[in-house]
């Protein structure tokens, strides 16, 4: 097609690549959800239906974008971790941030009525989106620790705040009551005045939601097995990495046999590609080592 004389305007679109080989975190956050949650009668301090809807929207994103390997959500926000070497949209910042937040938002609206069937949407909700790059595993872990610590601080405050309000204080009074209190004071207040043991509240509220892929059973990630036997054992990452190192680059032994149909050399499976199991939501500690030790592929 011939170029029009208008085409030069294209040159005003500047490249916006994210540095290669760095972890990308995309965080989306609801716009004006203080008002949105009021307008839609969210239960306070935590409306589980709205949190479940957020989780489903995050799952939709991870289903569509396989390079998103982990997501963490709380309140009206979600953070998505893309694997270090992702080539998604050639790592163009605006393509990545806009595509993720757009799909998240449409999934949120698409599934709204499943979780809040008796609450019609009053107006179209929207989310903002940003991308931050982190150079090493340390910053990635600290990033998610930061968000989970935030979840805890906010939830403790909100739980105490709404207990006071439901106990008869005005919102202004409740605010004042909590001024200058530390977390020990809030725990104590909840326990002594309202008989609430904070640690017994649902983990979803205290820890936020983590969306990850559960490793598939060994058989389904073994590319050398044409008809994989069904085994119940879950593949550990060590298994997958071992497979990758020892066998996948070897010529297929069966090719030596003329009688047999040649079997294609198995595709080189990178450890994280082996981890394309079912998406699950867990409410776990992401600050300590255990979560990461159990899923070392996240930080490869
Ligand atoms: P901004 O547009 O700057 O993000 P905002 O009003 O969305 O403003 P946030 O700091 O993002 O402010 O806070 C989101 C607010 O939405 C929370 O403080 C809370 O009041 C409300 N909210 C979000 N999710 C829930 C939920 N599941 N249950 C109850 N309230 C919720
Ligand atoms: P990409 O994800 O890279 O944008 P794409 O498939 O969306 O890929 P575009 O160059 O954006 O490709 O083109 C959008 C295509 O969608 C059009 O070429 C056309 O085939 C189709 N399309 C969009 N709107 C209409 C419409 N109103 N009627 C018919 N076809 C449409
Ligand atoms: Mg905000
Ligand atoms: Mg918000
Ligand atoms: Mg928020
Ligand atoms: Mg298009």
JSON list of N, CA, C and O in Angstrom, two decimals, residues 23 25 70 81 134 136-148 285-293 298-299:
[
{"chain": "A", "resi": 23, "resn": "UNK", "atom": "N", "xyz": [12.61, -8.13, 35.72]},
{"chain": "A", "resi": 23, "resn": "UNK", "atom": "CA", "xyz": [11.25, -8.52, 36.09]},
{"chain": "A", "resi": 23, "resn": "UNK", "atom": "C", "xyz": [10.32, -7.33, 35.86]},
{"chain": "A", "resi": 23, "resn": "UNK", "atom": "O", "xyz": [10.66, -6.19, 36.20]},
{"chain": "A", "resi": 25, "resn": "UNK", "atom": "N", "xyz": [6.63, -5.79, 36.82]},
{"chain": "A", "resi": 25, "resn": "UNK", "atom": "CA", "xyz": [5.42, -5.87, 37.64]},
{"chain": "A", "resi": 25, "resn": "UNK", "atom": "C", "xyz": [4.43, -4.82, 37.12]},
{"chain": "A", "resi": 25, "resn": "UNK", "atom": "O", "xyz": [4.77, -3.64, 36.99]},
{"chain": "A", "resi": 70, "resn": "UNK", "atom": "N", "xyz": [2.65, -14.80, 38.26]},
{"chain": "A", "resi": 70, "resn": "UNK", "atom": "CA", "xyz": [2.20, -14.64, 39.64]},
{"chain": "A", "resi": 70, "resn": "UNK", "atom": "C", "xyz": [1.38, -13.36, 39.71]},
{"chain": "A", "resi": 70, "resn": "UNK", "atom": "O", "xyz": [1.68, -12.38, 39.02]},
{"chain": "A", "resi": 81, "resn": "UNK", "atom": "N", "xyz": [3.15, -10.22, 38.00]},
{"chain": "A", "resi": 81, "resn": "UNK", "atom": "CA", "xyz": [4.58, -10.40, 37.74]},
{"chain": "A", "resi": 81, "resn": "UNK", "atom": "C", "xyz": [4.77, -11.11, 36.42]},
{"chain": "A", "resi": 81, "resn": "UNK", "atom": "O", "xyz": [4.21, -12.21, 36.20]},
{"chain": "A", "resi": 134, "resn": "UNK", "atom": "N", "xyz": [12.04, -4.43, 37.96]},
{"chain": "A", "resi": 134, "resn": "UNK", "atom": "CA", "xyz": [12.90, -4.73, 39.10]},
{"chain": "A", "resi": 134, "resn": "UNK", "atom": "C", "xyz": [14.07, -5.57, 38.62]},
{"chain": "A", "resi": 134, "resn": "UNK", "atom": "O", "xyz": [13.88, -6.54, 37.88]},
{"chain": "A", "resi": 136, "resn": "UNK", "atom": "N", "xyz": [16.44, -7.52, 40.32]},
{"chain": "A", "resi": 136, "resn": "UNK", "atom": "CA", "xyz": [16.79, -8.83, 40.87]},
{"chain": "A", "resi": 136, "resn": "UNK", "atom": "C", "xyz": [15.64, -9.42, 41.66]},
{"chain": "A", "resi": 136, "resn": "UNK", "atom": "O", "xyz": [14.64, -8.76, 41.95]},
{"chain": "A", "resi": 137, "resn": "UNK", "atom": "N", "xyz": [15.84, -10.68, 42.07]},
{"chain": "A", "resi": 137, "resn": "UNK", "atom": "CA", "xyz": [14.83, -11.40, 42.86]},
{"chain": "A", "resi": 137, "resn": "UNK", "atom": "C", "xyz": [14.53, -10.66, 44.16]},
{"chain": "A", "resi": 137, "resn": "UNK", "atom": "O", "xyz": [13.42, -10.69, 44.65]},
{"chain": "A", "resi": 138, "resn": "UNK", "atom": "N", "xyz": [15.56, -10.02, 44.70]},
{"chain": "A", "resi": 138, "resn": "UNK", "atom": "CA", "xyz": [15.38, -9.34, 45.99]},
{"chain": "A", "resi": 138, "resn": "UNK", "atom": "C", "xyz": [14.27, -8.30, 45.90]},
{"chain": "A", "resi": 138, "resn": "UNK", "atom": "O", "xyz": [13.36, -8.26, 46.73]},
{"chain": "A", "resi": 139, "resn": "UNK", "atom": "N", "xyz": [14.34, -7.45, 44.88]},
{"chain": "A", "resi": 139, "resn": "UNK", "atom": "CA", "xyz": [13.34, -6.40, 44.75]},
{"chain": "A", "resi": 139, "resn": "UNK", "atom": "C", "xyz": [11.96, -6.98, 44.46]},
{"chain": "A", "resi": 139, "resn": "UNK", "atom": "O", "xyz": [10.95, -6.44, 44.90]},
{"chain": "A", "resi": 140, "resn": "UNK", "atom": "N", "xyz": [11.92, -8.08, 43.70]},
{"chain": "A", "resi": 140, "resn": "UNK", "atom": "CA", "xyz": [10.63, -8.70, 43.41]},
{"chain": "A", "resi": 140, "resn": "UNK", "atom": "C", "xyz": [9.99, -9.21, 44.70]},
{"chain": "A", "resi": 140, "resn": "UNK", "atom": "O", "xyz": [8.82, -8.95, 44.98]},
{"chain": "A", "resi": 141, "resn": "UNK", "atom": "N", "xyz": [10.79, -9.91, 45.49]},
{"chain": "A", "resi": 141, "resn": "UNK", "atom": "CA", "xyz": [10.27, -10.42, 46.77]},
{"chain": "A", "resi": 141, "resn": "UNK", "atom": "C", "xyz": [9.87, -9.26, 47.68]},
{"chain": "A", "resi": 141, "resn": "UNK", "atom": "O", "xyz": [8.82, -9.30, 48.33]},
{"chain": "A", "resi": 142, "resn": "UNK", "atom": "N", "xyz": [10.70, -8.24, 47.74]},
{"chain": "A", "resi": 142, "resn": "UNK", "atom": "CA", "xyz": [10.38, -7.09, 48.59]},
{"chain": "A", "resi": 142, "resn": "UNK", "atom": "C", "xyz": [9.12, -6.37, 48.09]},
{"chain": "A", "resi": 142, "resn": "UNK", "atom": "O", "xyz": [8.34, -5.85, 48.88]},
{"chain": "A", "resi": 143, "resn": "UNK", "atom": "N", "xyz": [8.95, -6.36, 46.76]},
{"chain": "A", "resi": 143, "resn": "UNK", "atom": "CA", "xyz": [7.75, -5.73, 46.22]},
{"chain": "A", "resi": 143, "resn": "UNK", "atom": "C", "xyz": [6.49, -6.43, 46.75]},
{"chain": "A", "resi": 143, "resn": "UNK", "atom": "O", "xyz": [5.56, -5.79, 47.27]},
{"chain": "A", "resi": 144, "resn": "UNK", "atom": "N", "xyz": [6.46, -7.77, 46.63]},
{"chain": "A", "resi": 144, "resn": "UNK", "atom": "CA", "xyz": [5.26, -8.50, 47.07]},
{"chain": "A", "resi": 144, "resn": "UNK", "atom": "C", "xyz": [5.12, -8.46, 48.59]},
{"chain": "A", "resi": 144, "resn": "UNK", "atom": "O", "xyz": [4.00, -8.42, 49.11]},
{"chain": "A", "resi": 145, "resn": "UNK", "atom": "N", "xyz": [6.25, -8.44, 49.29]},
{"chain": "A", "resi": 145, "resn": "UNK", "atom": "CA", "xyz": [6.20, -8.29, 50.75]},
{"chain": "A", "resi": 145, "resn": "UNK", "atom": "C", "xyz": [5.58, -6.94, 51.12]},
{"chain": "A", "resi": 145, "resn": "UNK", "atom": "O", "xyz": [4.76, -6.84, 52.05]},
{"chain": "A", "resi": 146, "resn": "UNK", "atom": "N", "xyz": [5.97, -5.94, 50.37]},
{"chain": "A", "resi": 146, "resn": "UNK", "atom": "CA", "xyz": [5.42, -4.58, 50.59]},
{"chain": "A", "resi": 146, "resn": "UNK", "atom": "C", "xyz": [3.90, -4.58, 50.42]},
{"chain": "A", "resi": 146, "resn": "UNK", "atom": "O", "xyz": [3.17, -4.05, 51.27]},
{"chain": "A", "resi": 147, "resn": "UNK", "atom": "N", "xyz": [3.41, -5.20, 49.36]},
{"chain": "A", "resi": 147, "resn": "UNK", "atom": "CA", "xyz": [1.97, -5.21, 49.12]},
{"chain": "A", "resi": 147, "resn": "UNK", "atom": "C", "xyz": [1.25, -6.02, 50.20]},
{"chain": "A", "resi": 147, "resn": "UNK", "atom": "O", "xyz": [0.18, -5.63, 50.67]},
{"chain": "A", "resi": 148, "resn": "UNK", "atom": "N", "xyz": [1.85, -7.16, 50.62]},
{"chain": "A", "resi": 148, "resn": "UNK", "atom": "CA", "xyz": [1.15, -7.96, 51.63]},
{"chain": "A", "resi": 148, "resn": "UNK", "atom": "C", "xyz": [1.18, -7.27, 52.99]},
{"chain": "A", "resi": 148, "resn": "UNK", "atom": "O", "xyz": [0.21, -7.36, 53.75]},
{"chain": "A", "resi": 285, "resn": "UNK", "atom": "N", "xyz": [1.27, -16.63, 53.22]},
{"chain": "A", "resi": 285, "resn": "UNK", "atom": "CA", "xyz": [2.33, -15.67, 53.49]},
{"chain": "A", "resi": 285, "resn": "UNK", "atom": "C", "xyz": [3.27, -15.63, 52.29]},
{"chain": "A", "resi": 285, "resn": "UNK", "atom": "O", "xyz": [3.76, -16.67, 51.84]},
{"chain": "A", "resi": 286, "resn": "UNK", "atom": "N", "xyz": [3.52, -14.42, 51.79]},
{"chain": "A", "resi": 286, "resn": "UNK", "atom": "CA", "xyz": [4.42, -14.28, 50.64]},
{"chain": "A", "resi": 286, "resn": "UNK", "atom": "C", "xyz": [5.69, -13.54, 51.07]},
{"chain": "A", "resi": 286, "resn": "UNK", "atom": "O", "xyz": [6.57, -13.28, 50.27]},
{"chain": "A", "resi": 287, "resn": "UNK", "atom": "N", "xyz": [5.74, -13.23, 52.37]},
{"chain": "A", "resi": 287, "resn": "UNK", "atom": "CA", "xyz": [6.88, -12.47, 52.89]},
{"chain": "A", "resi": 287, "resn": "UNK", "atom": "C", "xyz": [8.02, -13.41, 53.28]},
{"chain": "A", "resi": 287, "resn": "UNK", "atom": "O", "xyz": [9.18, -13.17, 52.94]},
{"chain": "A", "resi": 288, "resn": "UNK", "atom": "N", "xyz": [7.68, -14.49, 53.97]},
{"chain": "A", "resi": 288, "resn": "UNK", "atom": "CA", "xyz": [8.71, -15.45, 54.37]},
{"chain": "A", "resi": 288, "resn": "UNK", "atom": "C", "xyz": [9.20, -16.26, 53.17]},
{"chain": "A", "resi": 288, "resn": "UNK", "atom": "O", "xyz": [8.64, -16.16, 52.08]},
{"chain": "A", "resi": 289, "resn": "UNK", "atom": "N", "xyz": [10.22, -17.11, 53.43]},
{"chain": "A", "resi": 289, "resn": "UNK", "atom": "CA", "xyz": [10.86, -17.84, 52.33]},
{"chain": "A", "resi": 289, "resn": "UNK", "atom": "C", "xyz": [10.01, -18.95, 51.72]},
{"chain": "A", "resi": 289, "resn": "UNK", "atom": "O", "xyz": [10.14, -19.26, 50.54]},
{"chain": "A", "resi": 290, "resn": "UNK", "atom": "N", "xyz": [9.15, -19.57, 52.56]},
{"chain": "A", "resi": 290, "resn": "UNK", "atom": "CA", "xyz": [8.51, -20.82, 52.14]},
{"chain": "A", "resi": 290, "resn": "UNK", "atom": "C", "xyz": [7.81, -20.72, 50.78]},
{"chain": "A", "resi": 290, "resn": "UNK", "atom": "O", "xyz": [8.01, -21.56, 49.90]},
{"chain": "A", "resi": 291, "resn": "UNK", "atom": "N", "xyz": [6.99, -19.70, 50.63]},
{"chain": "A", "resi": 291, "resn": "UNK", "atom": "CA", "xyz": [6.23, -19.56, 49.38]},
{"chain": "A", "resi": 291, "resn": "UNK", "atom": "C", "xyz": [7.16, -19.60, 48.17]},
{"chain": "A", "resi": 291, "resn": "UNK", "atom": "O", "xyz": [6.89, -20.27, 47.17]},
{"chain": "A", "resi": 292, "resn": "UNK", "atom": "N", "xyz": [8.26, -18.89, 48.26]},
{"chain": "A", "resi": 292, "resn": "UNK", "atom": "CA", "xyz": [9.19, -18.78, 47.13]},
{"chain": "A", "resi": 292, "resn": "UNK", "atom": "C", "xyz": [10.00, -20.05, 46.96]},
{"chain": "A", "resi": 292, "resn": "UNK", "atom": "O", "xyz": [10.29, -20.47, 45.82]},
{"chain": "A", "resi": 293, "resn": "UNK", "atom": "N", "xyz": [10.38, -20.66, 48.08]},
{"chain": "A", "resi": 293, "resn": "UNK", "atom": "CA", "xyz": [11.15, -21.91, 48.01]},
{"chain": "A", "resi": 293, "resn": "UNK", "atom": "C", "xyz": [10.35, -23.01, 47.33]},
{"chain": "A", "resi": 293, "resn": "UNK", "atom": "O", "xyz": [10.90, -23.85, 46.62]},
{"chain": "A", "resi": 298, "resn": "UNK", "atom": "N", "xyz": [9.42, -19.04, 39.83]},
{"chain": "A", "resi": 298, "resn": "UNK", "atom": "CA", "xyz": [8.93, -17.67, 39.77]},
{"chain": "A", "resi": 298, "resn": "UNK", "atom": "C", "xyz": [10.06, -16.65, 39.62]},
{"chain": "A", "resi": 298, "resn": "UNK", "atom": "O", "xyz": [9.86, -15.57, 39.07]},
{"chain": "A", "resi": 299, "resn": "UNK", "atom": "N", "xyz": [11.21, -17.00, 40.13]},
{"chain": "A", "resi": 299, "resn": "UNK", "atom": "CA", "xyz": [12.29, -16.01, 40.17]},
{"chain": "A", "resi": 299, "resn": "UNK", "atom": "C", "xyz": [13.43, -16.34, 39.22]},
{"chain": "A", "resi": 299, "resn": "UNK", "atom": "O", "xyz": [14.52, -15.80, 39.33]}
]
